[in-house]
């Protein structure tokens, strides 16, 4: 009974830690399953009453122990579990090999339909809508702009969000304002923050 409780707790603990997907094609799940089958085989797959440690002689007044394999026997359940582990891993390896690109090259090649086109057929890109500012530059511009607003800079700071959005077909970096410190929040929280910073990434 103790061994059953131990294995159930062990299964629950490892499941919580590793969260393997319930998918027979997942190697993570198969290793999880085979690992627990191995633990069950070790706990329940050997004959009862086996003494693996045997004192063989006394040297310098101390008894020395050695491994004793006498009577060591795998029972029927153990044989079934060990065979199941080997069968699962062998079958999974065989399926993985058969379905690999080495043997399914033609099927993999037909997944994507290739259509030949001429470069002249592609539409031209509008360079006026291509971003030329990266995130760090947008943050510097936003901080500089906020610093020019004397009535805002002492109360607020720009958040680190700077999310990239497309507005009317043009890319922008947008971030909200935050209170500069708890005192500023206490003095202004009743009004809320209605402003935000929008940085044009093109111009």
PDB file of C-alpha atoms in Angstrom:
ATOM      1  CA  UNK A   1       0.000   0.000   0.000  1.00  0.00           C
ATOM      2  CA  UNK A   2       2.836   2.400   0.851  1.00  0.00           C
ATOM      3  CA  UNK A   3       4.444   1.783  -2.526  1.00  0.00           C
ATOM      4  CA  UNK A   4       1.160   2.527  -4.315  1.00  0.00           C
ATOM      5  CA  UNK A   5       0.739   5.795  -2.394  1.00  0.00           C
ATOM      6  CA  UNK A   6       4.369   6.704  -3.125  1.00  0.00           C
ATOM      7  CA  UNK A   7       3.927   6.130  -6.861  1.00  0.00           C
ATOM      8  CA  UNK A   8       0.674   8.139  -6.983  1.00  0.00           C
ATOM      9  CA  UNK A   9       2.331  11.062  -5.197  1.00  0.00           C
ATOM     10  CA  UNK A  10       5.363  10.754  -7.482  1.00  0.00           C
ATOM     11  CA  UNK A  11       3.152  10.804 -10.594  1.00  0.00           C
ATOM     12  CA  UNK A  12       1.243  13.868  -9.372  1.00  0.00           C
ATOM     13  CA  UNK A  13       4.446  15.713  -8.452  1.00  0.00           C
ATOM     14  CA  UNK A  14       6.259  15.043 -11.722  1.00  0.00           C
ATOM     15  CA  UNK A  15       3.110  15.837 -13.700  1.00  0.00           C
ATOM     16  CA  UNK A  16       2.821  19.204 -11.940  1.00  0.00           C
ATOM     17  CA  UNK A  17       6.506  20.009 -12.553  1.00  0.00           C
ATOM     18  CA  UNK A  18       6.908  18.863 -16.172  1.00  0.00           C
ATOM     19  CA  UNK A  19       3.304  19.111 -17.539  1.00  0.00           C
ATOM     20  CA  UNK A  20       3.828  16.649 -20.406  1.00  0.00           C
ATOM     21  CA  UNK A  21       1.305  16.915 -23.273  1.00  0.00           C
ATOM     22  CA  UNK A  22      -1.279  14.132 -23.528  1.00  0.00           C
ATOM     23  CA  UNK A  23      -0.139  13.166 -26.985  1.00  0.00           C
ATOM     24  CA  UNK A  24       1.114   9.722 -27.975  1.00  0.00           C
ATOM     25  CA  UNK A  25       3.305  11.308 -30.659  1.00  0.00           C
ATOM     26  CA  UNK A  26       5.124  13.465 -28.100  1.00  0.00           C
ATOM     27  CA  UNK A  27       8.487  12.137 -26.941  1.00  0.00           C
ATOM     28  CA  UNK A  28       8.088  14.125 -23.731  1.00  0.00           C
ATOM     29  CA  UNK A  29       4.887  12.237 -22.878  1.00  0.00           C
ATOM     30  CA  UNK A  30       6.385   8.870 -23.876  1.00  0.00           C
ATOM     31  CA  UNK A  31       9.431   9.400 -21.641  1.00  0.00           C
ATOM     32  CA  UNK A  32       7.101  10.465 -18.819  1.00  0.00           C
ATOM     33  CA  UNK A  33       4.985   7.326 -19.296  1.00  0.00           C
ATOM     34  CA  UNK A  34       7.947   4.960 -19.595  1.00  0.00           C
ATOM     35  CA  UNK A  35       9.651   6.569 -16.616  1.00  0.00           C
ATOM     36  CA  UNK A  36       6.688   5.831 -14.372  1.00  0.00           C
ATOM     37  CA  UNK A  37       6.301   2.332 -15.787  1.00  0.00           C
ATOM     38  CA  UNK A  38       9.941   1.797 -14.837  1.00  0.00           C
ATOM     39  CA  UNK A  39       9.296   3.026 -11.286  1.00  0.00           C
ATOM     40  CA  UNK A  40       6.286   0.700 -10.984  1.00  0.00           C
ATOM     41  CA  UNK A  41       8.384  -2.177 -12.323  1.00  0.00           C
ATOM     42  CA  UNK A  42      11.070  -1.505  -9.711  1.00  0.00           C
ATOM     43  CA  UNK A  43       8.508  -1.264  -6.904  1.00  0.00           C
ATOM     44  CA  UNK A  44       6.358  -4.257  -7.824  1.00  0.00           C
ATOM     45  CA  UNK A  45       8.280  -6.268 -10.416  1.00  0.00           C
ATOM     46  CA  UNK A  46      10.615  -8.303  -8.215  1.00  0.00           C
ATOM     47  CA  UNK A  47      10.095 -11.348  -6.029  1.00  0.00           C
ATOM     48  CA  UNK A  48       9.327 -10.847  -2.354  1.00  0.00           C
ATOM     49  CA  UNK A  49      11.808 -11.501   0.393  1.00  0.00           C
ATOM     50  CA  UNK A  50      14.936 -10.830  -1.661  1.00  0.00           C
ATOM     51  CA  UNK A  51      17.900  -9.728   0.426  1.00  0.00           C
ATOM     52  CA  UNK A  52      20.197  -7.891  -1.964  1.00  0.00           C
ATOM     53  CA  UNK A  53      22.768  -7.006   0.702  1.00  0.00           C
ATOM     54  CA  UNK A  54      24.671  -9.822   2.390  1.00  0.00           C
ATOM     55  CA  UNK A  55      27.521  -9.654   4.882  1.00  0.00           C
ATOM     56  CA  UNK A  56      30.315 -11.801   3.535  1.00  0.00           C
ATOM     57  CA  UNK A  57      33.170 -11.432   6.011  1.00  0.00           C
ATOM     58  CA  UNK A  58      34.656  -9.355   8.790  1.00  0.00           C
ATOM     59  CA  UNK A  59      37.807  -7.317   8.192  1.00  0.00           C
ATOM     60  CA  UNK A  60      39.620  -5.339  10.891  1.00  0.00           C
ATOM     61  CA  UNK A  61      36.700  -5.815  13.214  1.00  0.00           C
ATOM     62  CA  UNK A  62      34.140  -4.378  10.775  1.00  0.00           C
ATOM     63  CA  UNK A  63      31.557  -6.284   8.791  1.00  0.00           C
ATOM     64  CA  UNK A  64      31.747  -5.549   5.069  1.00  0.00           C
ATOM     65  CA  UNK A  65      28.626  -5.934   2.944  1.00  0.00           C
ATOM     66  CA  UNK A  66      28.466  -7.087  -0.651  1.00  0.00           C
ATOM     67  CA  UNK A  67      25.687  -7.315  -3.203  1.00  0.00           C
ATOM     68  CA  UNK A  68      23.894 -10.646  -3.045  1.00  0.00           C
ATOM     69  CA  UNK A  69      21.962 -11.608  -6.181  1.00  0.00           C
ATOM     70  CA  UNK A  70      20.945 -14.978  -4.825  1.00  0.00           C
ATOM     71  CA  UNK A  71      17.206 -15.409  -5.223  1.00  0.00           C
ATOM     72  CA  UNK A  72      16.956 -12.286  -7.375  1.00  0.00           C
ATOM     73  CA  UNK A  73      13.964 -12.845  -9.644  1.00  0.00           C
ATOM     74  CA  UNK A  74      11.679 -10.682 -11.770  1.00  0.00           C
ATOM     75  CA  UNK A  75       8.031 -11.655 -11.401  1.00  0.00           C
ATOM     76  CA  UNK A  76       5.423 -11.756 -14.149  1.00  0.00           C
ATOM     77  CA  UNK A  77       4.299  -8.161 -13.610  1.00  0.00           C
ATOM     78  CA  UNK A  78       7.880  -6.945 -13.835  1.00  0.00           C
ATOM     79  CA  UNK A  79       8.455  -8.792 -17.086  1.00  0.00           C
ATOM     80  CA  UNK A  80       5.286  -7.308 -18.574  1.00  0.00           C
ATOM     81  CA  UNK A  81       6.241  -3.778 -17.495  1.00  0.00           C
ATOM     82  CA  UNK A  82       9.824  -3.996 -18.752  1.00  0.00           C
ATOM     83  CA  UNK A  83       8.600  -5.469 -22.048  1.00  0.00           C
ATOM     84  CA  UNK A  84       6.002  -2.684 -22.325  1.00  0.00           C
ATOM     85  CA  UNK A  85       8.644  -0.006 -21.825  1.00  0.00           C
ATOM     86  CA  UNK A  86      10.861  -1.497 -24.503  1.00  0.00           C
ATOM     87  CA  UNK A  87       7.925  -1.989 -26.866  1.00  0.00           C
ATOM     88  CA  UNK A  88       6.672   1.596 -26.456  1.00  0.00           C
ATOM     89  CA  UNK A  89      10.095   3.131 -27.079  1.00  0.00           C
ATOM     90  CA  UNK A  90      10.801   0.799 -30.003  1.00  0.00           C
ATOM     91  CA  UNK A  91       7.423   1.498 -31.626  1.00  0.00           C
ATOM     92  CA  UNK A  92       7.795   5.260 -31.106  1.00  0.00           C
ATOM     93  CA  UNK A  93      11.271   5.228 -32.645  1.00  0.00           C
ATOM     94  CA  UNK A  94      10.010   3.182 -35.598  1.00  0.00           C
ATOM     95  CA  UNK A  95       7.048   5.517 -36.222  1.00  0.00           C
ATOM     96  CA  UNK A  96       9.300   8.573 -35.913  1.00  0.00           C
ATOM     97  CA  UNK A  97      11.744   7.089 -38.405  1.00  0.00           C
ATOM     98  CA  UNK A  98       9.079   6.056 -40.929  1.00  0.00           C
ATOM     99  CA  UNK A  99       7.344   9.454 -40.823  1.00  0.00           C
ATOM    100  CA  UNK A 100      10.589  11.448 -41.025  1.00  0.00           C
ATOM    101  CA  UNK A 101      11.512  13.503 -44.065  1.00  0.00           C
ATOM    102  CA  UNK A 102      14.056  10.839 -45.015  1.00  0.00           C
ATOM    103  CA  UNK A 103      11.264   8.434 -46.018  1.00  0.00           C
ATOM    104  CA  UNK A 104       8.508  10.978 -46.675  1.00  0.00           C
ATOM    105  CA  UNK A 105      10.437  13.456 -48.803  1.00  0.00           C
ATOM    106  CA  UNK A 106       7.816  13.454 -51.568  1.00  0.00           C
ATOM    107  CA  UNK A 107       4.943  14.139 -49.171  1.00  0.00           C
ATOM    108  CA  UNK A 108       6.887  16.936 -47.481  1.00  0.00           C
ATOM    109  CA  UNK A 109       7.771  18.437 -50.856  1.00  0.00           C
ATOM    110  CA  UNK A 110       4.096  18.551 -51.876  1.00  0.00           C
ATOM    111  CA  UNK A 111       2.959  20.374 -48.746  1.00  0.00           C
ATOM    112  CA  UNK A 112       3.655  23.778 -50.307  1.00  0.00           C
ATOM    113  CA  UNK A 113       2.485  24.617 -53.807  1.00  0.00           C
ATOM    114  CA  UNK A 114       5.192  26.551 -55.642  1.00  0.00           C
ATOM    115  CA  UNK A 115       3.986  29.109 -58.185  1.00  0.00           C
ATOM    116  CA  UNK A 116       6.570  30.807 -60.368  1.00  0.00           C
ATOM    117  CA  UNK A 117       6.243  34.588 -60.653  1.00  0.00           C
ATOM    118  CA  UNK A 118       8.175  37.445 -62.178  1.00  0.00           C
ATOM    119  CA  UNK A 119       9.457  40.242 -59.961  1.00  0.00           C
ATOM    120  CA  UNK A 120       7.640  42.783 -62.100  1.00  0.00           C
ATOM    121  CA  UNK A 121       4.331  41.295 -60.971  1.00  0.00           C
ATOM    122  CA  UNK A 122       4.915  42.145 -57.316  1.00  0.00           C
ATOM    123  CA  UNK A 123       3.364  45.421 -56.081  1.00  0.00           C
ATOM    124  CA  UNK A 124       5.777  48.167 -55.125  1.00  0.00           C
ATOM    125  CA  UNK A 125       6.169  48.911 -51.441  1.00  0.00           C
ATOM    126  CA  UNK A 126       5.235  52.332 -50.133  1.00  0.00           C
ATOM    127  CA  UNK A 127       8.445  53.456 -48.450  1.00  0.00           C
ATOM    128  CA  UNK A 128       6.581  56.265 -46.702  1.00  0.00           C
ATOM    129  CA  UNK A 129       5.014  53.610 -44.447  1.00  0.00           C
ATOM    130  CA  UNK A 130       8.204  51.715 -43.614  1.00  0.00           C
ATOM    131  CA  UNK A 131       9.392  52.318 -40.010  1.00  0.00           C
ATOM    132  CA  UNK A 132      12.831  53.906 -39.780  1.00  0.00           C
ATOM    133  CA  UNK A 133      12.957  54.287 -35.983  1.00  0.00           C
ATOM    134  CA  UNK A 134      13.650  51.404 -33.624  1.00  0.00           C
ATOM    135  CA  UNK A 135      12.175  51.039 -30.154  1.00  0.00           C
ATOM    136  CA  UNK A 136      15.055  52.636 -28.251  1.00  0.00           C
ATOM    137  CA  UNK A 137      15.004  55.714 -30.500  1.00  0.00           C
ATOM    138  CA  UNK A 138      11.238  56.006 -30.080  1.00  0.00           C
ATOM    139  CA  UNK A 139      11.691  55.897 -26.292  1.00  0.00           C
ATOM    140  CA  UNK A 140      14.263  58.715 -26.413  1.00  0.00           C
ATOM    141  CA  UNK A 141      12.001  60.858 -28.592  1.00  0.00           C
ATOM    142  CA  UNK A 142       9.063  60.187 -26.276  1.00  0.00           C
ATOM    143  CA  UNK A 143      11.045  61.144 -23.178  1.00  0.00           C
ATOM    144  CA  UNK A 144      12.341  64.284 -24.890  1.00  0.00           C
ATOM    145  CA  UNK A 145       8.821  65.298 -25.907  1.00  0.00           C
ATOM    146  CA  UNK A 146       7.493  64.718 -22.397  1.00  0.00           C
ATOM    147  CA  UNK A 147      10.351  66.837 -21.035  1.00  0.00           C
ATOM    148  CA  UNK A 148       9.221  69.743 -23.214  1.00  0.00           C
ATOM    149  CA  UNK A 149       5.789  69.748 -21.549  1.00  0.00           C
ATOM    150  CA  UNK A 150       6.496  71.709 -18.398  1.00  0.00           C
ATOM    151  CA  UNK A 151       3.053  71.058 -16.926  1.00  0.00           C
ATOM    152  CA  UNK A 152       3.377  67.272 -17.380  1.00  0.00           C
ATOM    153  CA  UNK A 153       7.018  66.389 -16.858  1.00  0.00           C
ATOM    154  CA  UNK A 154       6.896  67.103 -13.123  1.00  0.00           C
ATOM    155  CA  UNK A 155       3.845  64.885 -12.648  1.00  0.00           C
ATOM    156  CA  UNK A 156       4.284  61.940 -15.000  1.00  0.00           C
ATOM    157  CA  UNK A 157       6.834  59.651 -16.608  1.00  0.00           C
ATOM    158  CA  UNK A 158       6.506  57.644 -19.796  1.00  0.00           C
ATOM    159  CA  UNK A 159       5.810  53.937 -19.318  1.00  0.00           C
ATOM    160  CA  UNK A 160       8.148  51.357 -20.848  1.00  0.00           C
ATOM    161  CA  UNK A 161       5.393  49.859 -23.016  1.00  0.00           C
ATOM    162  CA  UNK A 162       5.890  51.617 -26.371  1.00  0.00           C
ATOM    163  CA  UNK A 163       3.625  49.214 -28.242  1.00  0.00           C
ATOM    164  CA  UNK A 164       3.874  49.335 -32.035  1.00  0.00           C
ATOM    165  CA  UNK A 165       0.529  50.100 -33.681  1.00  0.00           C
ATOM    166  CA  UNK A 166      -0.603  50.884 -37.191  1.00  0.00           C
ATOM    167  CA  UNK A 167      -2.909  53.903 -37.305  1.00  0.00           C
ATOM    168  CA  UNK A 168      -4.354  54.975 -40.656  1.00  0.00           C
ATOM    169  CA  UNK A 169      -1.750  52.837 -42.401  1.00  0.00           C
ATOM    170  CA  UNK A 170       1.225  54.412 -40.596  1.00  0.00           C
ATOM    171  CA  UNK A 171       3.338  52.765 -37.864  1.00  0.00           C
ATOM    172  CA  UNK A 172       3.524  54.386 -34.427  1.00  0.00           C
ATOM    173  CA  UNK A 173       4.961  53.574 -31.021  1.00  0.00           C
ATOM    174  CA  UNK A 174       2.386  54.314 -28.325  1.00  0.00           C
ATOM    175  CA  UNK A 175       2.898  54.304 -24.567  1.00  0.00           C
ATOM    176  CA  UNK A 176       0.804  55.553 -21.628  1.00  0.00           C
ATOM    177  CA  UNK A 177       1.948  57.928 -18.915  1.00  0.00           C
ATOM    178  CA  UNK A 178       2.539  56.896 -15.320  1.00  0.00           C
ATOM    179  CA  UNK A 179       2.646  58.850 -12.083  1.00  0.00           C
ATOM    180  CA  UNK A 180       6.210  59.870 -11.240  1.00  0.00           C
ATOM    181  CA  UNK A 181       5.948  58.784  -7.584  1.00  0.00           C
ATOM    182  CA  UNK A 182       3.334  57.920  -4.909  1.00  0.00           C
ATOM    183  CA  UNK A 183       2.970  61.573  -3.895  1.00  0.00           C
ATOM    184  CA  UNK A 184       2.158  62.567  -7.491  1.00  0.00           C
ATOM    185  CA  UNK A 185      -0.365  59.711  -7.613  1.00  0.00           C
ATOM    186  CA  UNK A 186      -2.018  60.873  -4.383  1.00  0.00           C
ATOM    187  CA  UNK A 187      -2.338  64.460  -5.642  1.00  0.00           C
ATOM    188  CA  UNK A 188      -3.564  63.610  -9.153  1.00  0.00           C
ATOM    189  CA  UNK A 189      -5.236  60.190  -9.026  1.00  0.00           C
ATOM    190  CA  UNK A 190      -8.714  61.716  -8.786  1.00  0.00           C
ATOM    191  CA  UNK A 191      -8.326  63.234 -12.277  1.00  0.00           C
ATOM    192  CA  UNK A 192      -6.724  60.141 -13.808  1.00  0.00           C
ATOM    193  CA  UNK A 193      -4.332  60.181 -16.755  1.00  0.00           C
ATOM    194  CA  UNK A 194      -5.934  61.100 -20.023  1.00  0.00           C
ATOM    195  CA  UNK A 195      -2.756  61.565 -22.062  1.00  0.00           C
ATOM    196  CA  UNK A 196      -0.384  59.202 -23.827  1.00  0.00           C
ATOM    197  CA  UNK A 197       2.672  59.504 -26.056  1.00  0.00           C
ATOM    198  CA  UNK A 198       2.542  58.594 -29.737  1.00  0.00           C
ATOM    199  CA  UNK A 199       5.787  58.518 -31.728  1.00  0.00           C
ATOM    200  CA  UNK A 200       5.666  58.501 -35.532  1.00  0.00           C
ATOM    201  CA  UNK A 201       8.145  55.807 -36.635  1.00  0.00           C
ATOM    202  CA  UNK A 202       8.383  57.121 -40.202  1.00  0.00           C
ATOM    203  CA  UNK A 203       8.981  60.831 -39.811  1.00  0.00           C
TER     204      UNK A 203
END
